[in-house]
Amino acid sequence: MSANLSTLAIMLDDAARNATEATQLIETHPDLTIEDAYAIQLLNVQRRWARGERRVGYKMGLTSRAKMQQVGVSEVIWGRLTDAMRLEDGGVLSLSRYVHARVEPEIAYIIGKPLAGEVSAAEALRAVDAVAPALEIIDSRYKNFKFSLPDVIADNSSSSGFYVGAYAKPDTDVANLGIVLEVNGRPVQIGSTAAILGNPIRSLVQAARLVGRAGESLMPGDIVLAGGATAAHALSVGEHIKCMFQKLGDVSFTVGE
Ligand code: OOG
Ligand code: MG
């Protein structure tokens, strides 16, 4: 199976690099386990590191009911972020670099002290240097954005890009902040950070646990995306996306060719 895992990782990495659709792994590998899927994810991301991309943190996924319902998978998942995925707040997103990109509002934690394993919310908070409003660009490489749990994990949990807005102090209360996601000035998603596991800090607790289980740690300087607070919006060329976060400010970008 291990030779096979790297074949699958190469296939997914190529799909991401070339912005081409992939077939769901479970169609040909119905017995693929969650463990296999995380092994494929690591092999997949190792190919990015080999090309010179640097690790910059982690993303949590499916931490809100809105997200679970939208994709029909209801387990918390995680993926790895690299510097090449970071996008500039206020800039132009090149849509042709993606298969079928979507955007979703998130909260980002910037880590100040190493954190891994079983930790309380208070311990997790003590490891935080700053919090920030964020937008994630997700781009499942699978046809029609359809996947099973092992499929999405192997595909680095749909990671493809992220924007981080202005940093706020680590003790800023982000438990229940209003969010409005606007497209060309019209609200398309309205929600609250409380949709993220009741309080986004719980997502950081889960990140420490799950990343720790994989033998890794959240490290100083890492960015951790807590997961989408609302359903994601499918992007089209010409859209101006602006997301307003109560207390934290706005994050925006324009969708180009
Ligand atoms: C899976 C990734 C989920 C989130 O924030 O919930 C995710 C997907 O929806 O493609 O990033
Ligand atoms: Mg997300």
Short mmCIF file of C-alpha atoms in Angstrom, two decimals, residues 81-168:
data_model
loop_
_atom_site.label_atom_id
_atom_site.label_comp_id
_atom_site.label_asym_id
_atom_site.label_seq_id
_atom_site.Cartn_x
_atom_site.Cartn_y
_atom_site.Cartn_z
CA LEU A 81 -0.49 25.68 5.40
CA THR A 82 2.55 26.87 3.44
CA ASP A 83 3.86 30.37 2.71
CA ALA A 84 2.85 29.99 -0.96
CA MET A 85 -0.81 29.84 0.11
CA ARG A 86 -0.71 33.23 1.80
CA LEU A 87 -2.52 35.95 -0.16
CA GLU A 88 -2.40 39.71 0.21
CA ASP A 89 -5.35 41.43 1.89
CA GLY A 90 -6.87 43.86 -0.65
CA GLY A 91 -5.23 42.16 -3.64
CA VAL A 92 -6.47 40.40 -6.76
CA LEU A 93 -7.01 36.64 -6.66
CA SER A 94 -6.15 34.81 -9.87
CA LEU A 95 -9.09 32.42 -10.24
CA SER A 96 -7.48 30.36 -13.02
CA ARG A 97 -4.95 29.04 -10.49
CA TYR A 98 -7.75 27.03 -8.87
CA VAL A 99 -10.14 24.28 -9.93
CA HIS A 100 -13.30 25.83 -8.38
CA ALA A 101 -12.29 28.09 -5.51
CA ARG A 102 -14.60 29.11 -2.68
CA VAL A 103 -14.12 31.64 0.11
CA GLU A 104 -15.13 31.35 3.76
CA PRO A 105 -14.75 33.57 6.85
CA GLU A 106 -12.47 32.30 9.60
CA ILE A 107 -10.55 33.38 12.71
CA ALA A 108 -6.76 33.03 12.70
CA TYR A 109 -4.66 32.43 15.80
CA ILE A 110 -0.99 33.39 15.72
CA ILE A 111 0.96 31.13 18.05
CA GLY A 112 3.50 32.47 20.54
CA LYS A 113 4.54 29.33 22.44
CA PRO A 114 4.73 25.68 21.38
CA LEU A 115 1.44 23.87 21.91
CA ALA A 116 0.54 20.21 21.38
CA GLY A 117 -1.46 17.41 22.94
CA GLU A 118 -4.31 17.56 25.44
CA VAL A 119 -4.68 21.17 26.57
CA SER A 120 -7.47 23.21 28.16
CA ALA A 121 -8.94 26.29 26.48
CA ALA A 122 -7.09 28.46 29.04
CA GLU A 123 -3.78 26.76 28.20
CA ALA A 124 -4.43 27.13 24.49
CA LEU A 125 -5.16 30.84 24.95
CA ARG A 126 -1.89 31.34 26.85
CA ALA A 127 -0.01 30.06 23.77
CA VAL A 128 -1.65 32.70 21.52
CA ASP A 129 0.27 35.82 20.48
CA ALA A 130 -2.49 37.46 18.41
CA VAL A 131 -5.88 36.82 16.86
CA ALA A 132 -6.99 38.10 13.46
CA PRO A 133 -9.90 38.04 11.05
CA ALA A 134 -9.17 35.72 8.13
CA LEU A 135 -10.58 34.42 4.87
CA GLU A 136 -9.76 30.98 3.58
CA ILE A 137 -9.76 30.06 -0.11
CA ILE A 138 -10.68 26.40 -0.30
CA ASP A 139 -10.36 24.44 -3.50
CA SER A 140 -11.20 20.79 -3.30
CA ARG A 141 -9.38 19.17 -6.17
CA TYR A 142 -12.21 16.63 -6.57
CA LYS A 143 -14.77 16.85 -9.35
CA ASN A 144 -17.90 18.81 -8.36
CA PHE A 145 -16.35 19.59 -4.93
CA LYS A 146 -17.61 16.13 -3.83
CA PHE A 147 -15.57 13.99 -1.45
CA SER A 148 -15.62 11.52 1.43
CA LEU A 149 -13.77 12.05 4.71
CA PRO A 150 -10.56 10.23 3.63
CA ASP A 151 -10.65 11.99 0.22
CA VAL A 152 -10.69 15.49 1.69
CA ILE A 153 -7.99 14.72 4.28
CA ALA A 154 -5.65 13.35 1.59
CA ASP A 155 -6.29 16.54 -0.43
CA ASN A 156 -4.81 18.59 2.46
CA SER A 157 -8.35 19.42 3.60
CA SER A 158 -8.93 21.56 0.49
CA SER A 159 -6.22 24.11 1.57
CA SER A 160 -5.31 26.45 -1.21
CA GLY A 161 -5.05 30.02 0.05
CA PHE A 162 -5.68 32.33 2.97
CA TYR A 163 -5.84 36.00 3.89
CA VAL A 164 -5.07 37.27 7.39
CA GLY A 165 -6.29 40.73 8.44
CA ALA A 166 -5.04 43.06 11.17
CA TYR A 167 -3.70 41.43 14.32
CA ALA A 168 -5.60 42.04 17.57
#
